CSV table of C-alpha atoms in Angstrom, one decimal:
chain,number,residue,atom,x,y,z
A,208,UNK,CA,0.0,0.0,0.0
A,209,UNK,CA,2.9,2.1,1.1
A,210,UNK,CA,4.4,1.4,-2.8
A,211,UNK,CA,1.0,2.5,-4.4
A,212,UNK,CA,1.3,5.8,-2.8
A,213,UNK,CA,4.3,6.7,-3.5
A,214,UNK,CA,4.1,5.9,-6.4
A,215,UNK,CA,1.5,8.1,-7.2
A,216,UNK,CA,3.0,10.8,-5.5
A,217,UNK,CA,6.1,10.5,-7.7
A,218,UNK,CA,3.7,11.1,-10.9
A,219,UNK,CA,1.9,13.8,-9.1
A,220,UNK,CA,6.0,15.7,-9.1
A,221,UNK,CA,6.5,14.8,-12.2
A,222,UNK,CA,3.4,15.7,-13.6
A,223,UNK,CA,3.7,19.6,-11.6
A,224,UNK,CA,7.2,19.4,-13.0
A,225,UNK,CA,6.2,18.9,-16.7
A,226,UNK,CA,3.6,21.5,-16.0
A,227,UNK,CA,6.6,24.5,-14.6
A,228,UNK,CA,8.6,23.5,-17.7
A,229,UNK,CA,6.0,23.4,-20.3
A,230,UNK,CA,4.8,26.9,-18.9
A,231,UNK,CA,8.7,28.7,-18.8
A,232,UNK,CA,8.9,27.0,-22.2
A,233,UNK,CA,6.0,28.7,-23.5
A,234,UNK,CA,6.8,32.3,-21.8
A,235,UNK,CA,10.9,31.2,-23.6
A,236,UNK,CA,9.4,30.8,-26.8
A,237,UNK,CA,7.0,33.8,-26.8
A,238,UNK,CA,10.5,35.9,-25.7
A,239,UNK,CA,10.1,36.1,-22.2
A,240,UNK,CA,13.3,37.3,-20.1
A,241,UNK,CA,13.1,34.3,-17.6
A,242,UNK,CA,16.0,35.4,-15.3
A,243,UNK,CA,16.0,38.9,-15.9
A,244,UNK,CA,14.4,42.1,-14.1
A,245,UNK,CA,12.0,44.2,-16.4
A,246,UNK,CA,9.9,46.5,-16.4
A,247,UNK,CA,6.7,47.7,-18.0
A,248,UNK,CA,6.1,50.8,-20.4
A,249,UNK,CA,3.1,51.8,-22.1
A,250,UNK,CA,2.5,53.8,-25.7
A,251,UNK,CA,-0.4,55.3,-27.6
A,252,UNK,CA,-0.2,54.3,-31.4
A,253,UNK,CA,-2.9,55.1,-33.9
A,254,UNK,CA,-2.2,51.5,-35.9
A,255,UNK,CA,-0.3,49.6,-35.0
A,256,UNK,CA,0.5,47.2,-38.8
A,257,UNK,CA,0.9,44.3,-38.1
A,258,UNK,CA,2.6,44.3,-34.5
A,259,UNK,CA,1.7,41.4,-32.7
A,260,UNK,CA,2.6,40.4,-28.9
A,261,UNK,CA,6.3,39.2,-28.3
A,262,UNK,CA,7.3,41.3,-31.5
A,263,UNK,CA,11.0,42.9,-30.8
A,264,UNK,CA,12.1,45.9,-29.2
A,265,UNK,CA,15.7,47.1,-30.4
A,266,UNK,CA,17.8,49.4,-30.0
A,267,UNK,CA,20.2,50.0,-33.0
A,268,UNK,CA,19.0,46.4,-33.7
A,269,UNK,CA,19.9,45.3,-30.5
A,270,UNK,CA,17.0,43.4,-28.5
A,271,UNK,CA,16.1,45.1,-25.1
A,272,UNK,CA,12.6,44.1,-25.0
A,273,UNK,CA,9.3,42.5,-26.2
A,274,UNK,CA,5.5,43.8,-26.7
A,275,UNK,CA,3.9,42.1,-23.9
A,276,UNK,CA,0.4,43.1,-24.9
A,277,UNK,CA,-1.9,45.4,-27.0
A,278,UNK,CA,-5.1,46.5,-26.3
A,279,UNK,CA,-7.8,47.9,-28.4
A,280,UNK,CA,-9.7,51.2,-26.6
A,281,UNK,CA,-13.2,52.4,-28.5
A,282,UNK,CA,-13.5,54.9,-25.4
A,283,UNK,CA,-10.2,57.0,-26.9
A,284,UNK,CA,-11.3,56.9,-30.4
A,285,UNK,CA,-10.1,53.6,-30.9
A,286,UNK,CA,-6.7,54.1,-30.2
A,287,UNK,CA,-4.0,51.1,-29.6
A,288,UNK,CA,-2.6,51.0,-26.0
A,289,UNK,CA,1.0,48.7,-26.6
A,290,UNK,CA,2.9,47.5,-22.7
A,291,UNK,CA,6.2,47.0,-23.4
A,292,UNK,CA,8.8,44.8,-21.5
A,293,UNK,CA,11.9,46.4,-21.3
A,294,UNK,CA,15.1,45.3,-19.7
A,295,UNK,CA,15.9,47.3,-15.9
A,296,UNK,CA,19.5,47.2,-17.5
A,297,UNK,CA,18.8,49.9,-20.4
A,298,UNK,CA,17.0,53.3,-18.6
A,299,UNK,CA,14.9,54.9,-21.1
A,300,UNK,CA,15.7,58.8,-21.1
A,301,UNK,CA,12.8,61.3,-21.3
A,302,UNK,CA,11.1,62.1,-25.1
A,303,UNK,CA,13.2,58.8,-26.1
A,304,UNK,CA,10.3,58.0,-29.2
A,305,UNK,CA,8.7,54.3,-30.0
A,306,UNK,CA,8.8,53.8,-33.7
A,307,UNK,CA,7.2,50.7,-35.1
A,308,UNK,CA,9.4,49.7,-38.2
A,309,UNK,CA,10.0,46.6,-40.5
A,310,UNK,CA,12.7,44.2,-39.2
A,311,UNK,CA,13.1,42.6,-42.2
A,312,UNK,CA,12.5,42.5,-45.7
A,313,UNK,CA,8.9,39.9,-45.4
A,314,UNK,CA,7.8,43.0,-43.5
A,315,UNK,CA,8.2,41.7,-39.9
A,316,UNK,CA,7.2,44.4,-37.1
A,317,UNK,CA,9.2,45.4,-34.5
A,318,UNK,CA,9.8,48.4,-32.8
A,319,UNK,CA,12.8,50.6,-32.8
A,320,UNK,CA,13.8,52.7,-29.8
A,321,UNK,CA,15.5,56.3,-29.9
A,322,UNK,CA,16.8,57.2,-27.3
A,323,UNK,CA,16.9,61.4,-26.6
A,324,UNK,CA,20.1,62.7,-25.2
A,325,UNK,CA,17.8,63.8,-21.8
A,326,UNK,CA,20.0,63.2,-18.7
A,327,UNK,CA,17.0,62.1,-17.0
A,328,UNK,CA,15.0,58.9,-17.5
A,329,UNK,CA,11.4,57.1,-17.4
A,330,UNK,CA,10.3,55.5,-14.7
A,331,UNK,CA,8.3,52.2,-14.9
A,332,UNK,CA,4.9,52.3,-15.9
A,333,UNK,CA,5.4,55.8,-18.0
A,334,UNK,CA,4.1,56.6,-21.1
A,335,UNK,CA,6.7,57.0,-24.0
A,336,UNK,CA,6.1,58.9,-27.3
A,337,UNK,CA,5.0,56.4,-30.2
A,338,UNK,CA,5.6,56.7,-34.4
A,339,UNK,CA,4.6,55.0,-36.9
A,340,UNK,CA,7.1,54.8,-40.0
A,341,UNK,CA,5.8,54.0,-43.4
A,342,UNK,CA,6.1,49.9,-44.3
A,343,UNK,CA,7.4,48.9,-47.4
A,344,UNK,CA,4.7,48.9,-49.3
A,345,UNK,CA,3.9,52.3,-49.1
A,346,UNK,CA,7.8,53.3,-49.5
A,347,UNK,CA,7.7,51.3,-52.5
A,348,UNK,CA,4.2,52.9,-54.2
A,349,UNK,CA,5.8,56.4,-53.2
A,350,UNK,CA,8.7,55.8,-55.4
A,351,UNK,CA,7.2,53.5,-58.5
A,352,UNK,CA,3.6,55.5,-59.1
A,353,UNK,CA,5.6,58.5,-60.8
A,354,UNK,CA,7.8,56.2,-63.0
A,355,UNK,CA,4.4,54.5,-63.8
A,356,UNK,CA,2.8,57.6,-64.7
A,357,UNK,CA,5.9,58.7,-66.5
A,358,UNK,CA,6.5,55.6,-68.7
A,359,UNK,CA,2.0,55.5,-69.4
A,360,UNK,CA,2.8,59.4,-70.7
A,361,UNK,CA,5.9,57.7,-73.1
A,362,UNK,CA,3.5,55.1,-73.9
A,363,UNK,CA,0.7,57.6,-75.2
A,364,UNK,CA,3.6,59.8,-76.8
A,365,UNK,CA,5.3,56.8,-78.9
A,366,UNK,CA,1.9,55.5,-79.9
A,367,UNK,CA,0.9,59.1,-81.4
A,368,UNK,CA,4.4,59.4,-83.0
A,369,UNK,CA,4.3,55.9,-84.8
A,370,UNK,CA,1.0,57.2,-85.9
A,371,UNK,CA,1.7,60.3,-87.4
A,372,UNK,CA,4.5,58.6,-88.7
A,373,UNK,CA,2.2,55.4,-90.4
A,374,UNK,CA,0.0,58.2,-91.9
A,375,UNK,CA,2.8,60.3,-93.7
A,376,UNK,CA,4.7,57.4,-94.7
A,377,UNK,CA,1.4,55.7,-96.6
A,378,UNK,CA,1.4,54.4,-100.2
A,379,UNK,CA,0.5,57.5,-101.8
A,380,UNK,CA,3.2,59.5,-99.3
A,381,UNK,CA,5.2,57.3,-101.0
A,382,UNK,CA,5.0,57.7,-104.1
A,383,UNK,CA,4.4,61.6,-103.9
A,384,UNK,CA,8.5,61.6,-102.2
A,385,UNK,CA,9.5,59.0,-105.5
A,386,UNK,CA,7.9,61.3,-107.7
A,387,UNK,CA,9.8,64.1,-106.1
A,388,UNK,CA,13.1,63.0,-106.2
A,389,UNK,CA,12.5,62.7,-109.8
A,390,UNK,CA,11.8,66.7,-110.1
A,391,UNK,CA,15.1,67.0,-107.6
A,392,UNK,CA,17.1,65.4,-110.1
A,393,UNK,CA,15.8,66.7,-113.2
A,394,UNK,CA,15.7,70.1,-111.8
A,395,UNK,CA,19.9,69.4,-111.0
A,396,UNK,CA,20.9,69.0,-114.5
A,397,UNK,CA,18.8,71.3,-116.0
A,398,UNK,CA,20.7,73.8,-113.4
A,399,UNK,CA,24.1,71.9,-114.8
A,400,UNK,CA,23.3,72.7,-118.2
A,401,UNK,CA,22.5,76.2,-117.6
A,402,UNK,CA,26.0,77.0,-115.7
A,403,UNK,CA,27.5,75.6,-118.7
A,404,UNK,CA,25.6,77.8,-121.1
A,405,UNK,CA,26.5,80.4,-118.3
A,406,UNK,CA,30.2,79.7,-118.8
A,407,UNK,CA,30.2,80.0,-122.3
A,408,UNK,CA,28.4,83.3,-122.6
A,409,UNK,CA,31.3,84.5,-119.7
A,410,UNK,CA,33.7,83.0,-122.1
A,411,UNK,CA,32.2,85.2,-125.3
A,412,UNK,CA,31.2,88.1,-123.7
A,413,UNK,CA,35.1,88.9,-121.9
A,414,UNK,CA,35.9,91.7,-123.9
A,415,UNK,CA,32.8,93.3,-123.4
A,416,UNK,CA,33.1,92.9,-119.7
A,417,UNK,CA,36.4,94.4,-119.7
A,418,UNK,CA,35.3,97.5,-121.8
A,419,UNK,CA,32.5,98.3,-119.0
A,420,UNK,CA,35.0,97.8,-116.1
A,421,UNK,CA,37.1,100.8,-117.9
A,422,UNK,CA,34.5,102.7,-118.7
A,423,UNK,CA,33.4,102.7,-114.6
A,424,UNK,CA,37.0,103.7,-114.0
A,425,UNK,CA,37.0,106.5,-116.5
A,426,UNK,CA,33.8,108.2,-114.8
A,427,UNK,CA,35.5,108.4,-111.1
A,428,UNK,CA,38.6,109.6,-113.0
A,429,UNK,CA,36.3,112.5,-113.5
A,430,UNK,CA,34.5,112.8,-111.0
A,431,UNK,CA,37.9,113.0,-108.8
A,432,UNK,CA,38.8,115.9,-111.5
A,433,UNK,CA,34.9,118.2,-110.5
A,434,UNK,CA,36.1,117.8,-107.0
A,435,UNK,CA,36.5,121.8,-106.6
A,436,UNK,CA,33.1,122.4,-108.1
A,437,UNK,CA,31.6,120.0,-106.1
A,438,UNK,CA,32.7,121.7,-103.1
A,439,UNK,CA,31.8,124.8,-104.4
A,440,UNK,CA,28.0,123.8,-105.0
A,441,UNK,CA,27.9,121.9,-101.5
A,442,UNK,CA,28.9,125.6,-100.0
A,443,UNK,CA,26.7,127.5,-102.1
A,444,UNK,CA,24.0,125.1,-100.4
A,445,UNK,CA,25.6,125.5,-96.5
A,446,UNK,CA,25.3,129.1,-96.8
A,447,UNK,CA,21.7,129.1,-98.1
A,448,UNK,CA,20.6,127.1,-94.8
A,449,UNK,CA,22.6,129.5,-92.6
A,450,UNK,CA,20.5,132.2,-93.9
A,451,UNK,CA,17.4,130.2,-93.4
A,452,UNK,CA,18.4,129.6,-90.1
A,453,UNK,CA,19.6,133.2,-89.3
A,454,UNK,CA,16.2,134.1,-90.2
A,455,UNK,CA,14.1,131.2,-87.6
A,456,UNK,CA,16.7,132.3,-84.5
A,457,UNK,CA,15.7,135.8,-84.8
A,458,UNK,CA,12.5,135.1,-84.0
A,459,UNK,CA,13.0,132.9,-81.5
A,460,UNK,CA,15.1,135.0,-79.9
A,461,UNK,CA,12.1,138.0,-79.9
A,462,UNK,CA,10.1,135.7,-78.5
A,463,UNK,CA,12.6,134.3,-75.4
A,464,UNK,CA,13.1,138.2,-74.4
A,465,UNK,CA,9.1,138.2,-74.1
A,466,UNK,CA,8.7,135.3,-72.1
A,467,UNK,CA,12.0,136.5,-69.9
A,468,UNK,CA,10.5,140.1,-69.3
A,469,UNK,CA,7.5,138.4,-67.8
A,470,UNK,CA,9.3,136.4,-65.8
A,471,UNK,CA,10.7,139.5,-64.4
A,472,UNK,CA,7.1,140.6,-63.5
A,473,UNK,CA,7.0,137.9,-61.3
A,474,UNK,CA,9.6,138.1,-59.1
A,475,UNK,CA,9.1,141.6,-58.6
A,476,UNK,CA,5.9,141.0,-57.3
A,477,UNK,CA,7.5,137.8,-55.0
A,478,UNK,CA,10.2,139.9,-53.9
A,479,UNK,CA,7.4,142.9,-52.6
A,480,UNK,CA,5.8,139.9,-50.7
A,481,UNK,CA,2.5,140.1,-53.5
A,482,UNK,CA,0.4,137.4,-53.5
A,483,UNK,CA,0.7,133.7,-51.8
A,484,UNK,CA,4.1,133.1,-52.8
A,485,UNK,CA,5.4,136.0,-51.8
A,486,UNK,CA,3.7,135.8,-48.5
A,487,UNK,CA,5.6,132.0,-47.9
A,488,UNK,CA,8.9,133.9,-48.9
A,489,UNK,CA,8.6,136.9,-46.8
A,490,UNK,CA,7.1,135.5,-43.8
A,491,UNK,CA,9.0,132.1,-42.1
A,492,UNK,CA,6.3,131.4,-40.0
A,493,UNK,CA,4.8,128.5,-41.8
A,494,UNK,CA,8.3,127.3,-41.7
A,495,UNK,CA,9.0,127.4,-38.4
A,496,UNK,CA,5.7,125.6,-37.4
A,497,UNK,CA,6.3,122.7,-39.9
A,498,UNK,CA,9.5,122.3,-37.7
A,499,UNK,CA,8.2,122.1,-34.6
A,500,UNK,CA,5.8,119.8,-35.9
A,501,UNK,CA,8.4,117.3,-37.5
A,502,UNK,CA,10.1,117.5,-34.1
A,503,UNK,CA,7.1,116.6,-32.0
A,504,UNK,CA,6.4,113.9,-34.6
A,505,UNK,CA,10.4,112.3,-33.8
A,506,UNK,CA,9.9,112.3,-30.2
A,507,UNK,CA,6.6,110.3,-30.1
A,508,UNK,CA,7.9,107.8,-32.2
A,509,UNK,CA,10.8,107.3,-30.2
A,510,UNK,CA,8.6,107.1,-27.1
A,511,UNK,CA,6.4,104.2,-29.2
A,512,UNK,CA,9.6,102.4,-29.3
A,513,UNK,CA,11.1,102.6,-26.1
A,514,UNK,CA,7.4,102.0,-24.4
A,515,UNK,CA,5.2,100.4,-27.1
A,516,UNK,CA,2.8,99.1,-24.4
A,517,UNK,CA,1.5,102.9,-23.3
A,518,UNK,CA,0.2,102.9,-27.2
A,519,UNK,CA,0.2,99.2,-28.4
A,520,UNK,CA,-1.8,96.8,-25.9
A,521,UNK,CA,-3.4,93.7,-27.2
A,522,UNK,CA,-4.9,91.1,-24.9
A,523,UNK,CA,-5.2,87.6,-25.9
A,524,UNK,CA,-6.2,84.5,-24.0
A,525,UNK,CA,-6.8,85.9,-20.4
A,526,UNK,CA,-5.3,89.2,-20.8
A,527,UNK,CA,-1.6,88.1,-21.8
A,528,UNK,CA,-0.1,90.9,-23.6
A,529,UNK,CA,2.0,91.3,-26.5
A,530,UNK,CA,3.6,94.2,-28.5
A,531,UNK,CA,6.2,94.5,-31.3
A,532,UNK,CA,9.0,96.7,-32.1
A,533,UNK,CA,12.1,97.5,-34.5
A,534,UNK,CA,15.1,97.2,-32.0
A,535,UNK,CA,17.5,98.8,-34.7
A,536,UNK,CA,16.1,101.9,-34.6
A,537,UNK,CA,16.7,102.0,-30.4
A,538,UNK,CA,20.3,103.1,-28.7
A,539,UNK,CA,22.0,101.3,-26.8
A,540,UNK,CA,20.3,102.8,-23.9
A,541,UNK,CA,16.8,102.3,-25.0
A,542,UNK,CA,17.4,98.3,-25.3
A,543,UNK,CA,18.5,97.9,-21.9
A,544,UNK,CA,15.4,99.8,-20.7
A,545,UNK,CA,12.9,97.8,-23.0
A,546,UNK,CA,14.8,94.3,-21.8
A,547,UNK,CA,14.3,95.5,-18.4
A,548,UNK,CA,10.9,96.0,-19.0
A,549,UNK,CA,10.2,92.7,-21.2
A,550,UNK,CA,11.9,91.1,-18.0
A,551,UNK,CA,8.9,92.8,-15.8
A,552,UNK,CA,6.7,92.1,-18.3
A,553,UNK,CA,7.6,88.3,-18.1
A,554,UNK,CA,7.1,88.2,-13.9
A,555,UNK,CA,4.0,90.3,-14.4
A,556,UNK,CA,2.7,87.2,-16.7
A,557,UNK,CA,3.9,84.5,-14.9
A,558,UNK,CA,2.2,86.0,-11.6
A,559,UNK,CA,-1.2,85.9,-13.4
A,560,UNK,CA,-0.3,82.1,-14.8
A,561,UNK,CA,-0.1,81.2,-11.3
A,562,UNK,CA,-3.2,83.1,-10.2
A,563,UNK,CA,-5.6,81.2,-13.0
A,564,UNK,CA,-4.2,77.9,-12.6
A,565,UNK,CA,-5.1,78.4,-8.9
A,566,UNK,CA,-8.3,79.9,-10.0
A,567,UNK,CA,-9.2,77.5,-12.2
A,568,UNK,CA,-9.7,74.0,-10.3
A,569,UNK,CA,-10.0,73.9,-6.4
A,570,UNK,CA,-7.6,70.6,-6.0
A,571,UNK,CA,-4.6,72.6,-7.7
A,572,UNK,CA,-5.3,69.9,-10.9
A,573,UNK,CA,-4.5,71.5,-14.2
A,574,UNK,CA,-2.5,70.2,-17.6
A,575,UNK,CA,-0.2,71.5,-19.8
A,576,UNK,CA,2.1,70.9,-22.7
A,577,UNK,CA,5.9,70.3,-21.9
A,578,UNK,CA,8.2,71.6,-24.2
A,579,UNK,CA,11.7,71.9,-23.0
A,580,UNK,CA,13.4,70.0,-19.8
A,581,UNK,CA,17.2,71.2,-18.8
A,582,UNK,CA,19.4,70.8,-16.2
A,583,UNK,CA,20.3,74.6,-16.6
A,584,UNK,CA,17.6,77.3,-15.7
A,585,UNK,CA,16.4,79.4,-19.4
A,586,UNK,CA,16.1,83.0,-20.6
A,587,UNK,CA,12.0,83.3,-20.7
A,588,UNK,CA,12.8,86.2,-23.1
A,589,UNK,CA,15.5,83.8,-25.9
A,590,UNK,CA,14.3,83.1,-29.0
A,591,UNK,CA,14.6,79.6,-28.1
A,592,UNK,CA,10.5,80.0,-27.0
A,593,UNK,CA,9.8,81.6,-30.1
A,594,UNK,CA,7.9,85.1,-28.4
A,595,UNK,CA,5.6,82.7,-26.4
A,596,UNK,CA,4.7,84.6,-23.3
A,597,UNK,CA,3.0,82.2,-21.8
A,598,UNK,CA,5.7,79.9,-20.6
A,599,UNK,CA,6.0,78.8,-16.9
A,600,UNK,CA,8.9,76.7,-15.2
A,601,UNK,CA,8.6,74.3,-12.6
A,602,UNK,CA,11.5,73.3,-11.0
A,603,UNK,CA,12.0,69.7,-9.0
A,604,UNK,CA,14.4,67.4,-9.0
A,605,UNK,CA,17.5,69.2,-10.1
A,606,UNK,CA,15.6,69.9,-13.5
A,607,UNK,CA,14.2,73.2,-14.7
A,608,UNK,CA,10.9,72.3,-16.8
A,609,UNK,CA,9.3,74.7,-19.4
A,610,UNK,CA,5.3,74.4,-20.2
A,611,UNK,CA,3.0,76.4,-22.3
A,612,UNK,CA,-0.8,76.3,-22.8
A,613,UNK,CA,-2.3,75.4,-19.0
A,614,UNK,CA,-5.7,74.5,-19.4
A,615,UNK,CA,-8.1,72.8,-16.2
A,616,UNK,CA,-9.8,70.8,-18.7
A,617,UNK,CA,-8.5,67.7,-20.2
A,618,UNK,CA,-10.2,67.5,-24.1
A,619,UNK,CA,-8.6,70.8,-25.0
A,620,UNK,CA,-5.1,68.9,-24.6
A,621,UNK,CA,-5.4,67.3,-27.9
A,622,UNK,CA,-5.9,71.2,-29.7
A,623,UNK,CA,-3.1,72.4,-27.3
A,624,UNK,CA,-0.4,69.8,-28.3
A,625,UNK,CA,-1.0,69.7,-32.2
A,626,UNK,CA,-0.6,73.9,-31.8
A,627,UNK,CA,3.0,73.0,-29.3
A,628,UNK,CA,3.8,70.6,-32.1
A,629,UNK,CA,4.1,72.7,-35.1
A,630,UNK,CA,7.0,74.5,-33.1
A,631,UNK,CA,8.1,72.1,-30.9
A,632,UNK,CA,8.3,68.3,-33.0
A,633,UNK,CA,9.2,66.7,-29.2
A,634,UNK,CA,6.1,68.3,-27.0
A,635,UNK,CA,3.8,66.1,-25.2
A,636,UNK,CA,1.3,66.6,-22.5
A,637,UNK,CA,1.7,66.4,-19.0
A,638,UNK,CA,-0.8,66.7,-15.8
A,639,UNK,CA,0.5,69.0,-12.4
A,640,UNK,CA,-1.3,68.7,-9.1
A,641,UNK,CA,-0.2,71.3,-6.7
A,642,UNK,CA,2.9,72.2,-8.8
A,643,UNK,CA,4.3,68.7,-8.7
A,644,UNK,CA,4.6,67.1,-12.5
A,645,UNK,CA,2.7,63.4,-13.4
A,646,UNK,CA,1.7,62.2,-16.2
A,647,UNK,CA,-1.6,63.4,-18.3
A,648,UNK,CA,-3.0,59.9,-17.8
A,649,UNK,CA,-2.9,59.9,-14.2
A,650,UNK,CA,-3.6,63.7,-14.7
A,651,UNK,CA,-6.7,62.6,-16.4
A,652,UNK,CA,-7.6,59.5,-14.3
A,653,UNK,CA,-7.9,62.1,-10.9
A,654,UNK,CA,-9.7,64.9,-13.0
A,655,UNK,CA,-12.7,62.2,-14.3
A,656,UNK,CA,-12.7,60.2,-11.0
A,657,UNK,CA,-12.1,56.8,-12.8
């Protein structure tokens, strides 16, 4: 009896024995890290192509993870939610991006990690930034459908050449070309008998040609000869047009010494002070007031510039206000005022951020969009913000962070961050209860209750 028993509980360890190593096998198989510490990380994707669970994670093609699971969500417009199990060994650094590529050339999906050059990392359970890049396919039909249309276009080209070329080239096209090399060459040696006959009449008719040649050189002889009466005649006709002329400046000369007379008359009457021009000569008045003016005019420009807000004020999104000016026209003098008084402006801004977001939930729960994280504390006023005056900075854990758009309520985020994106590619949204930074799910999660 004591044999029966133990024999049975011999199977019964063999059996939960089989059962441990079938299971690890399984988990092996699928790409589980038996032996190693990991950790979970979750992404957004809008499709995901073809990913399937246990599909690769790499880094430069190196393996430093699988997709654990993917879930399907109709409640966020159907979006794919994909948990990644990554190695403890490799930290992920913040804004590092998920991008689901090919692995291979039969189109396998994996995804490909890349890593930012943040000095700060993820912890587990954050969200990372996900991409889709275009498969093969597409790739492929991006590159061939302009050769196709290209070579279609030389198709339709070549056929209306060969037939315009079929219809001149015909039968009676034919013999119309036959029948006109025919005239060619008949015309050719009528034109060969004619320079022939041509030659011969040149042959016969030398001496005459010869006679006319030194008949030509006999007439310039002569005319060489009349040179003197030539000139004579051509002088005869010179001094006619002088007298013609002499007769035509005369009387234009009458009339300039009218028309200067009159002109006289005038400023006579200018120099006596007569009539409105005189007046403007005589009296500087006018002058003197257009002056004054022009120098009125120069100084409230320059006040414009150095204090634009006292005359430009425009209030935009909760009473934020912005104004524009050309620094090169300002002294050196002038800029340090208007950067002390952008540097104002900015405090005066960030005290009325911090007065809404207070305003605007009782628990301190607002979101925003993240758009710069250093170790090193920014300029509000560089050009690295691109004139945004909205930005605030929250500093915690030896990190400066930089956020613009702050809004209590979560379905504007989607509006804010496509906005952040144009200028910033590597923005993404974040949630801050009682100025500490989470993350917009857990952000979301406290604002909805669930």
């Amino acid at each position: 009896m004591q044999k029966k028993n133990r024999k049975f509980l011999i199977y019964g360890i063999l059996g939960i024995i089989v059962l441990v190593v079938t299971y690890f096998g399984i988990g092996f198989l699928k790409g589980s890290q038996l032996f190693k510490d990991t950790s979970e990380y979750f992404v957004y994707y809008d499709r995901v192509d073809g990913l399937n669970t246990s599909s690769l994670v790499l880094v430069n093609g190196y393996k430093i993870g699988k997709v654990s699971k993917i879930q399907l969500l109709p409640d966020k417009d159907c979006k794919l939610l994909v948990t990644l199990e990554l190695q403890n060994d490799y930290p992920i650094p913040d804004s590092s991006v998920a991008t689901i590529v090919s692995t291979d050339l039969m189109g396998t999906k994996g995804i490909e990690m890349k890593f930012s050059e943040s000095k700060t990392f993820h912890k587990a359970g954050d969200f990372l930034i996900g991409k889709t890049q275009e498969n093969l396919k597409d790739q492929i039909s991006a590159e061939v459908l302009p050769v196709k249309k290209a070579v279609e276009d030389l198709m339709v080209e070549i056929t209306d050449v060969i037939n315009i070329v079929s219809g001149v080239f015909n039968e009676d096209t034919r013999q119309n070309l036959e029948e006109s090399f025919a005239s060619l060459r008949n015309s050719l040696v009528h034109l060969e008998h004619s320079v022939g006959r041509l030659d011969n009449i040149m042959a016969k008719e030398t001496d005459d040609i010869v006679d006319i040649l030194a008949n030509v050189k006999t007439l310039s002889d002569s005319l060489a000869a009349s040179s003197d009466e030539i000139n004579n005649f051509i002088s005869n006709i010179s001094t006619f047009s002088d007298t013609l002329t002499a007769l035509n400046l005369t009387k234009t000369v009458n009339e300039i010494n009218s028309v200067v007379t009159k002109v006289n008359d005038v400023v006579d009457k200018v120099n006596r002070g007569e009539g409105t021009l005189g007046e403007l000569i005589k009296d500087n008045t006018l002058a003197l007031q257009i002056e004054n003016a022009a120098m009125d005019l120069d100084k409230l420009l320059t006040d414009i510039r150095v204090h634009p807000k006292k005359y430009i004020n425009l209030s935009v999104f909760g009473g934020k206000s912005y104004y524009v000016t050309d620094e090169g026209y300002l002294s050196d003098k002038d800029l340090e005022r208007m950067k002390k008084q952008q540097e104002k402006d900015l405090e005066d801004t960030e005290k009325e951020l911090q007065k809404e977001m207070k305003a605007e939930t009782k628990t301190g729960l607002y979101f925003a969009i993240q758009i710069l994280s250093s170790p090193n504390k920014a300029d509000l006023t560089s050009r690295e913000f691109k004139s945004h005056t909205d930005v605030f900075e929250i500093h915690n854990e030896g990190r400066y962070r930089y956020f613009i758009y702050p809004h209590s309520n979560p379905k504007y985020t989607n509006t804010h961050l496509k906005s952040a994106k144009d200028e910033f590619p590597d923005a993404f949204p974040v949630a801050i209860e009682k100025g500490n930074v989470i993350t917009y799910d857990e952000g979301r999660s406290k604002y909805t209750g669930k």
